PDB file of C-alpha atoms in Angstrom:
ATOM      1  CA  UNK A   1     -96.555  69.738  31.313  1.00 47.00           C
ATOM      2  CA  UNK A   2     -96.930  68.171  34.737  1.00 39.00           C
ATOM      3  CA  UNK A   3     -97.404  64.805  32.866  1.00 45.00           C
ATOM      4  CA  UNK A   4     -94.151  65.197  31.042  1.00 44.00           C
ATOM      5  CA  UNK A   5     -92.285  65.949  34.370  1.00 38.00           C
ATOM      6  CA  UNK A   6     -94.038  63.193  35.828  1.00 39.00           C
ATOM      7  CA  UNK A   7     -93.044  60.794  32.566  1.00 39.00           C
ATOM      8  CA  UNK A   8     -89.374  62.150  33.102  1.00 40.00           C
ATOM      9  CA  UNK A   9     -89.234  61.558  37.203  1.00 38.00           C
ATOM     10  CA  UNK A  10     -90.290  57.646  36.171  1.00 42.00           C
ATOM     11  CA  UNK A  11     -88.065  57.045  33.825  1.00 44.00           C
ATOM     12  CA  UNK A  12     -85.253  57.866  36.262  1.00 42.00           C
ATOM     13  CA  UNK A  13     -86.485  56.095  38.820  1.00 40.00           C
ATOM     14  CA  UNK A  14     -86.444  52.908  36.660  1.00 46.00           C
ATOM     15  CA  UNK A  15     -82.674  53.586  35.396  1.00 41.00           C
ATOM     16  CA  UNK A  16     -82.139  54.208  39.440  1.00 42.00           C
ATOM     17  CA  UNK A  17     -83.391  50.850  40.229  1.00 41.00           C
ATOM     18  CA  UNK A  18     -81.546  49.531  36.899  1.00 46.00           C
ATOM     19  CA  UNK A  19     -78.452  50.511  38.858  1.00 43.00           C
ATOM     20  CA  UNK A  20     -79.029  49.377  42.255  1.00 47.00           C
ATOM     21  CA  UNK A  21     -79.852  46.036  40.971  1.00 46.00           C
ATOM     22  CA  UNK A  22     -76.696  45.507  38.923  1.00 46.00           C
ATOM     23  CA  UNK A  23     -74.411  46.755  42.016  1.00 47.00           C
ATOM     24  CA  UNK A  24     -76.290  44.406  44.656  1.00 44.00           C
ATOM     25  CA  UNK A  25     -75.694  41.442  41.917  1.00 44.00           C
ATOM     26  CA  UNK A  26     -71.628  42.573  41.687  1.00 42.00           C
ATOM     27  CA  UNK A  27     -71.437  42.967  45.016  1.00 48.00           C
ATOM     28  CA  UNK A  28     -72.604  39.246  45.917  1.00 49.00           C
ATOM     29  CA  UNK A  29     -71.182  37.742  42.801  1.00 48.00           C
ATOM     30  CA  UNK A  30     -68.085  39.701  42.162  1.00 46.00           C
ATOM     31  CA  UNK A  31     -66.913  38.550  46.008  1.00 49.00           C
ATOM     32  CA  UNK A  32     -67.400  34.647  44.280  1.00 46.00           C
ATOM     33  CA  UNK A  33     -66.097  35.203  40.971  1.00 40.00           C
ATOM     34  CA  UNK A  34     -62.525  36.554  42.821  1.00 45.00           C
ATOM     35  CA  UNK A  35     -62.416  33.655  45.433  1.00 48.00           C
ATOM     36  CA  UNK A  36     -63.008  31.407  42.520  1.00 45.00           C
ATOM     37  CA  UNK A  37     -60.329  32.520  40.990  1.00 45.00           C
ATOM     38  CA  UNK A  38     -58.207  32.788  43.744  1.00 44.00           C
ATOM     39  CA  UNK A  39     -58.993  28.870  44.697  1.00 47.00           C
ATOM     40  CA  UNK A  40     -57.993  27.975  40.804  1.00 45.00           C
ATOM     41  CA  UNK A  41     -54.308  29.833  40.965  1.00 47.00           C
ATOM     42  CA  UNK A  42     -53.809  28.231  44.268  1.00 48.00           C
ATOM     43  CA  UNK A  43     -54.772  24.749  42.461  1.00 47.00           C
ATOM     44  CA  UNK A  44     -52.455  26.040  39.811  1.00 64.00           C
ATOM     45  CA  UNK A  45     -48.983  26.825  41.214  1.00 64.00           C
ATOM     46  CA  UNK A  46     -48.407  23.562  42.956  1.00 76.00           C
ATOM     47  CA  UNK A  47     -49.066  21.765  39.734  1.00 74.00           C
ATOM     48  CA  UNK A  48     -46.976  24.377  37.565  1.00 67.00           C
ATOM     49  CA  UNK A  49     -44.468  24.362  40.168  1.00 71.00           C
ATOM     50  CA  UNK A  50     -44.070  20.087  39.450  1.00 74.00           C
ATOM     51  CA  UNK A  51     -44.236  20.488  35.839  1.00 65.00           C
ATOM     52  CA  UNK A  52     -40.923  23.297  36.627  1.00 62.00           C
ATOM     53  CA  UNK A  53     -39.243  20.858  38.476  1.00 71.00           C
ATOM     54  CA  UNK A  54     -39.788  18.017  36.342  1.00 71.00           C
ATOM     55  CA  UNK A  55     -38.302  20.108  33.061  1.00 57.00           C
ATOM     56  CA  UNK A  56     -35.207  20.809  35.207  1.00 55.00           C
ATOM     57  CA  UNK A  57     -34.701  17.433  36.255  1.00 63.00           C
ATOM     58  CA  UNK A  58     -34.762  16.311  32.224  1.00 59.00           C
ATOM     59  CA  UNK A  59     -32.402  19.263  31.709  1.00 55.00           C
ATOM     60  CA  UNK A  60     -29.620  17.929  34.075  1.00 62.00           C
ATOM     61  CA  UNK A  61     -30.085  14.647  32.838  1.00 67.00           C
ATOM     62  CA  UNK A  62     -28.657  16.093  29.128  1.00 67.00           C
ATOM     63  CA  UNK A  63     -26.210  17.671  30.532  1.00 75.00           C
ATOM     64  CA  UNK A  64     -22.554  15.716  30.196  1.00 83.00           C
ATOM     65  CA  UNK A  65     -21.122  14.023  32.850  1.00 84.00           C
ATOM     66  CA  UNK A  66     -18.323  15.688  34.602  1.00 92.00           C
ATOM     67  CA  UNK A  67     -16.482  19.079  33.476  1.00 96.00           C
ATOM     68  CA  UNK A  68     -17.548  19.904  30.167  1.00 98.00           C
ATOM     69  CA  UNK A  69     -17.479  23.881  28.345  1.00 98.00           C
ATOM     70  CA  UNK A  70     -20.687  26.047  27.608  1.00 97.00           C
ATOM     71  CA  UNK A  71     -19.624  28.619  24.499  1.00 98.00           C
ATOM     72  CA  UNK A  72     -21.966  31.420  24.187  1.00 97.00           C
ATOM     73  CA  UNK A  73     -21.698  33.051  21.164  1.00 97.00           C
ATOM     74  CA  UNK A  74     -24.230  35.778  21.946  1.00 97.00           C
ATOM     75  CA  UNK A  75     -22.480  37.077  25.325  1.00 98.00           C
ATOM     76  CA  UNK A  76     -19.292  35.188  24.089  1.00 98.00           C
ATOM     77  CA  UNK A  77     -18.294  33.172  26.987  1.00 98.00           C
ATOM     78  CA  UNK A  78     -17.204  29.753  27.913  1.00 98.00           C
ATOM     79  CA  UNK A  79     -18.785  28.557  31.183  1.00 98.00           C
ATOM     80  CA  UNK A  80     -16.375  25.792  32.724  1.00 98.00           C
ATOM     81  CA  UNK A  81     -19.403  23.245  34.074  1.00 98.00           C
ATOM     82  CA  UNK A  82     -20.001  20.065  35.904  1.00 96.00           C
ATOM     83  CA  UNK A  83     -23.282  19.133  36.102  1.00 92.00           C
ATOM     84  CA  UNK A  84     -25.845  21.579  36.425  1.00 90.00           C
ATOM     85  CA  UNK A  85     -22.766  24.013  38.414  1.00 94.00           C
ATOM     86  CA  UNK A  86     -20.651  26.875  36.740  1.00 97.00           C
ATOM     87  CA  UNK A  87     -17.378  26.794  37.664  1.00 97.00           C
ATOM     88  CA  UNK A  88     -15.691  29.505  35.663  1.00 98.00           C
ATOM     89  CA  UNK A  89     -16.842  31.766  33.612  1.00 99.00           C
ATOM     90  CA  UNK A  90     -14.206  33.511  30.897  1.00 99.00           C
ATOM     91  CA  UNK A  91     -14.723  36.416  28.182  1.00 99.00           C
ATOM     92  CA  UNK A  92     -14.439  35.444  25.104  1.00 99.00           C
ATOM     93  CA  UNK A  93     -14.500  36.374  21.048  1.00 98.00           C
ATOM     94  CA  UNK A  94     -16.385  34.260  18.818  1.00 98.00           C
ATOM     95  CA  UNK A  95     -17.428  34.254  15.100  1.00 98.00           C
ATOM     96  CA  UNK A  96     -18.244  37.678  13.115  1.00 97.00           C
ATOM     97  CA  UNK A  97     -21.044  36.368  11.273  1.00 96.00           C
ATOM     98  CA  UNK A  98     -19.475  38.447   8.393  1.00 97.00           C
ATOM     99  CA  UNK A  99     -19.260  36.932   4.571  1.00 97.00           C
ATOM    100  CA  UNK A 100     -16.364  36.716   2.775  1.00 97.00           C
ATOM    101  CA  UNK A 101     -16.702  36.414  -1.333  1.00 96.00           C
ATOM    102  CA  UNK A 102     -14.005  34.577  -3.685  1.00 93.00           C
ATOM    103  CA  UNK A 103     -13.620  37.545  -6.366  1.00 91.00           C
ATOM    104  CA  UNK A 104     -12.287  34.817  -8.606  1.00 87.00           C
ATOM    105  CA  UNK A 105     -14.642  31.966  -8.033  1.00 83.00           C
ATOM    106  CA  UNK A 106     -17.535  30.745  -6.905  1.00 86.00           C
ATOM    107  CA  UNK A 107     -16.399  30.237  -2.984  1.00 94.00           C
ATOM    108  CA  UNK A 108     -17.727  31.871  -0.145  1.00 96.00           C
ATOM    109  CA  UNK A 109     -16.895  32.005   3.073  1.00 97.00           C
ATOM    110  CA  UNK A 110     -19.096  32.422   6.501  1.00 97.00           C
ATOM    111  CA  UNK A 111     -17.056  33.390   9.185  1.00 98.00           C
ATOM    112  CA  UNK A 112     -19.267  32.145  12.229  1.00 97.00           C
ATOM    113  CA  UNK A 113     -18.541  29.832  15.497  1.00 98.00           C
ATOM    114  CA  UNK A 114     -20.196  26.611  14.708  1.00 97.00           C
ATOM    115  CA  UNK A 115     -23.208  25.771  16.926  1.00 97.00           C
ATOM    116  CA  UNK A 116     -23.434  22.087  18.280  1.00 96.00           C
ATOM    117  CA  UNK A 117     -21.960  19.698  20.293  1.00 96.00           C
ATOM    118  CA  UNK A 118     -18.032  19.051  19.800  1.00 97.00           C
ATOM    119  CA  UNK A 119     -15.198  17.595  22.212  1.00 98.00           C
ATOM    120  CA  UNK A 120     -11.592  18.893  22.458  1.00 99.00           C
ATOM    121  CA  UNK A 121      -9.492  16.476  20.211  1.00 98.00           C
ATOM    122  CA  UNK A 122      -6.218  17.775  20.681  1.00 98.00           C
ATOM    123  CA  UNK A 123      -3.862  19.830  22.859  1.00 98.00           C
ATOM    124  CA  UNK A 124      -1.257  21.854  21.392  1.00 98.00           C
ATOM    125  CA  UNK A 125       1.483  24.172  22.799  1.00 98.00           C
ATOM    126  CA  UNK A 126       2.512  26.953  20.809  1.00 98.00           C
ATOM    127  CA  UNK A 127       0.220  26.085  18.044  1.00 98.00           C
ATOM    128  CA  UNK A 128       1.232  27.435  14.457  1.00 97.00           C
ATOM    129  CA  UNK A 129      -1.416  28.192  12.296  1.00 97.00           C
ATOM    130  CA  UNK A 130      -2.231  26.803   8.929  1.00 96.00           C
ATOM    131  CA  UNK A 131      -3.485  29.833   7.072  1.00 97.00           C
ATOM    132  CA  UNK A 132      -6.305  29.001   4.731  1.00 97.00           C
ATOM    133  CA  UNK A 133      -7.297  30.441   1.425  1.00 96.00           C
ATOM    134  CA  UNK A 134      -9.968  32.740   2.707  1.00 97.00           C
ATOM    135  CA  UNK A 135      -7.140  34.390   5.067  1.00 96.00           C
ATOM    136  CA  UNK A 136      -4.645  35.056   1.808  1.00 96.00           C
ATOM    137  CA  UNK A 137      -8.247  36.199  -0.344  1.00 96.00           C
ATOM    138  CA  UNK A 138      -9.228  38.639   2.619  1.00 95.00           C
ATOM    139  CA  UNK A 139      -5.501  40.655   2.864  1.00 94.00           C
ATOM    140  CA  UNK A 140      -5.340  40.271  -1.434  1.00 93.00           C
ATOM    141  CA  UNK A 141      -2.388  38.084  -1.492  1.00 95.00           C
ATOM    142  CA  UNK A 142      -1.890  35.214  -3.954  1.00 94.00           C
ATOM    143  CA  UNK A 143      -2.937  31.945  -2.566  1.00 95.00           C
ATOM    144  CA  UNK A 144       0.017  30.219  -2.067  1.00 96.00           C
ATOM    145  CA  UNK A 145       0.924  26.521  -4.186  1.00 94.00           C
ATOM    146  CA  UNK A 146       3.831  25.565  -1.600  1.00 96.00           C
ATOM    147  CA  UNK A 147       2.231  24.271   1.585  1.00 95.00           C
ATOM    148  CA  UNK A 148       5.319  26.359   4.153  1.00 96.00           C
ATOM    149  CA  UNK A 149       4.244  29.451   3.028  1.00 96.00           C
ATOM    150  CA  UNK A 150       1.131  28.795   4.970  1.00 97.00           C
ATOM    151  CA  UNK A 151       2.477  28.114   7.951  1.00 97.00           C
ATOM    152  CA  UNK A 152       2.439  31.503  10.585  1.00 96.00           C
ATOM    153  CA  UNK A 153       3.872  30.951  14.030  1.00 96.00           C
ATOM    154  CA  UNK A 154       2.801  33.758  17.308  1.00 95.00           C
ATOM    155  CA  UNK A 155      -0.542  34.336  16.227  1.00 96.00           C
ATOM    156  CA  UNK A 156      -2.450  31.540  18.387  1.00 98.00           C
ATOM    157  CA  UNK A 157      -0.959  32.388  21.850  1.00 97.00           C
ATOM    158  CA  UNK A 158       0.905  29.387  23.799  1.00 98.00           C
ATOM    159  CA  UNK A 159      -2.029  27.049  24.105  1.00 98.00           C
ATOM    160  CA  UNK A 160      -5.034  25.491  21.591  1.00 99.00           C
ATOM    161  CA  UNK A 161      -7.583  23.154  22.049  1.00 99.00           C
ATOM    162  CA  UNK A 162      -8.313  22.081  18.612  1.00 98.00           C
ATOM    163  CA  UNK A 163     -12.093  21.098  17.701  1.00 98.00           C
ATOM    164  CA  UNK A 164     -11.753  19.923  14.724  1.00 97.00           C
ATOM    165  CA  UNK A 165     -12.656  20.902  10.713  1.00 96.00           C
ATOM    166  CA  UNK A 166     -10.373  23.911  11.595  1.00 95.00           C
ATOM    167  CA  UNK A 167     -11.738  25.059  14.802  1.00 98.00           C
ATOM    168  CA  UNK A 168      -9.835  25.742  17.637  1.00 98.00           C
ATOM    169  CA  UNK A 169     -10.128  27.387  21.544  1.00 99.00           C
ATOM    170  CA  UNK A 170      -6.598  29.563  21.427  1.00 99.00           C
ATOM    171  CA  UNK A 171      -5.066  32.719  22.624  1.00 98.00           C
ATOM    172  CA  UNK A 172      -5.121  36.175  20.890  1.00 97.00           C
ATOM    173  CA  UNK A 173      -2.912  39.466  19.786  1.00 96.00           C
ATOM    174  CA  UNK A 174      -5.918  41.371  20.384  1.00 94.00           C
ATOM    175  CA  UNK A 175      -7.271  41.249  24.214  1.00 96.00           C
ATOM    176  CA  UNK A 176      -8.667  44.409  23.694  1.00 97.00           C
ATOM    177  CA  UNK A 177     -11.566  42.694  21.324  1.00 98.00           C
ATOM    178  CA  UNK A 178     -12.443  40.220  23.681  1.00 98.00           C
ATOM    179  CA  UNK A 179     -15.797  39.860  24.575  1.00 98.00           C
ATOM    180  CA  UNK A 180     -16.670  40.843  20.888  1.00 98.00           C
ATOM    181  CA  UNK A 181     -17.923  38.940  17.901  1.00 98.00           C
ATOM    182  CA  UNK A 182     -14.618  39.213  15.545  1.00 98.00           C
ATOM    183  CA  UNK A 183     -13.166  36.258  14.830  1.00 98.00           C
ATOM    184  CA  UNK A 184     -13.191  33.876  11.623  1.00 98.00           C
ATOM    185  CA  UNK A 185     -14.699  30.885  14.112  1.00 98.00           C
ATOM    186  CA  UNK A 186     -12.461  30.481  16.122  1.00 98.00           C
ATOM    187  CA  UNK A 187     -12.809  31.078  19.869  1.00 99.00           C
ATOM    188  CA  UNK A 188      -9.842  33.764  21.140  1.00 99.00           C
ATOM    189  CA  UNK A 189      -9.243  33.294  24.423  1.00 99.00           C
ATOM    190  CA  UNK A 190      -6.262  35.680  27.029  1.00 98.00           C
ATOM    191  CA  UNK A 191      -3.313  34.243  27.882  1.00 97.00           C
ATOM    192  CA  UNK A 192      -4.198  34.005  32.000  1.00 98.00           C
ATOM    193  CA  UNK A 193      -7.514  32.157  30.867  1.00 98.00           C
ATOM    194  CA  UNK A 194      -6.547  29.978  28.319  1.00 98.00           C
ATOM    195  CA  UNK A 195      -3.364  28.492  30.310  1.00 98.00           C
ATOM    196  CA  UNK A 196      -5.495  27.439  32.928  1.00 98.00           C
ATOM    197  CA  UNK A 197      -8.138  25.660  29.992  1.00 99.00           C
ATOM    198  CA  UNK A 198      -5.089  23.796  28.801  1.00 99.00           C
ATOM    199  CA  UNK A 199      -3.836  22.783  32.119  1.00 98.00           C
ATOM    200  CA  UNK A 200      -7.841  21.873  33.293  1.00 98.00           C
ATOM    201  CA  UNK A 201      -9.813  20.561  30.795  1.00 98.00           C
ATOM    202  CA  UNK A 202      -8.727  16.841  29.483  1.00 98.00           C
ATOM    203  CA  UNK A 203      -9.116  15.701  25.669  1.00 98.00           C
ATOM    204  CA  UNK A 204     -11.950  13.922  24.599  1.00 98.00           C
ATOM    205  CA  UNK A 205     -14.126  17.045  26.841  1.00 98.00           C
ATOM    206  CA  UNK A 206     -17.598  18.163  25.532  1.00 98.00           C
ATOM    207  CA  UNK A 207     -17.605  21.510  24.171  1.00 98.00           C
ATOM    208  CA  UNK A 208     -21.737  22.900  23.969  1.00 97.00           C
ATOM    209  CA  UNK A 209     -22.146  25.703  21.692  1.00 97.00           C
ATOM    210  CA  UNK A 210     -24.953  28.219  21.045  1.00 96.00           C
TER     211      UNK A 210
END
């Protein structure tokens, strides 16, 4: 019996030791192990802090010279830049995203804001809008043969600044959807807004979108 006790008492002893052993070693190593650590973020942020600058620096150098227009079609907004500086910064509506199906042909059509670099081509006061096929499909009206009956005036607000292949920056009946993905590509801009586009921002301006 006593030797059992006397087998048991050892044994913890040995695991006491174990213990003290392993917490002297942490405590003279652990202390390193940190500093080490600490000396390799120090190293570290200067160096990350270059590579930070040196991404910006190839960022600005993209961006167009002089006033050009940022359209975000995820927050839709146009930022008014120059250079790496926001100048203005107006609500928008962009593309739907929705589909829109021929029921008598093949055609499709993806109502979406184009993403890529344009420029502003043209200037037009009270623009009248040239009303596609998809726009007669959608409302299930007859596409019409005689080129007038296309022709809609009051819909595109006093100002556009035409992008080309059909695109345009122009005003909207429908303020209270701004800010919202709704339109057929187009950007819709309000009236206060887009006078002060036409009266700002010269043809032949680059127009970023994303």
């Amino acid at each position: 019996m006593k030797k059992k006790i006397l087998v048991t008492l050892l044994i913890i002893f040995i695991v006491f030791l174990a213990l003290e052993a392993c917490g002297f070693y942490l405590s003279r190593h652990g202390n390193a192990l940190t500093d080490s650590r600490k000396t390799a973020d120090a190293k570290s942020a200067p160096e990350l802090r270059k590579k930070s600058d040196a991404m910006k620096r190839k960022i600005a150098n993209l961006a167009p010279k002089g006033t050009y227009l940022v359209i975000d079609t995820a927050k839709n907004r146009i930022y008014v830049r120059n250079g790496n500086n926001t100048l203005k910064e107006i609500v928008v509506s962009t593309g739907s995203g929705s589909i829109l199906k021929d029921p008598a042909g093949n055609r499709q059509w993806i109502f979406d804001t184009p993403r890529g670099e344009r420029s502003v081509q043209l200037k037009k006061t009270n623009p009248v809008w040239t009303k596609p096929d998809w726009a007669f499909i959608e409302e299930g009206e007859t596409v019409p043969k005689n080129f007038r009956d296309r022709l809609e005036e009051g819909v595109l607000g006093d100002y556009a600044l035409d992008l080309g292949d059909g695109y345009m920056i122009h005003g909207t009946l429908y303020t209270r959807l701004l800010g919202r993905n709704v339109t057929h590509g187009c950007v819709r801009v309000g009236d206060k807004d887009l006078k002060e586009l036409y009266s700002n921002i010269p043809v032949g301006t680059k127009v970023l979108i994303f």
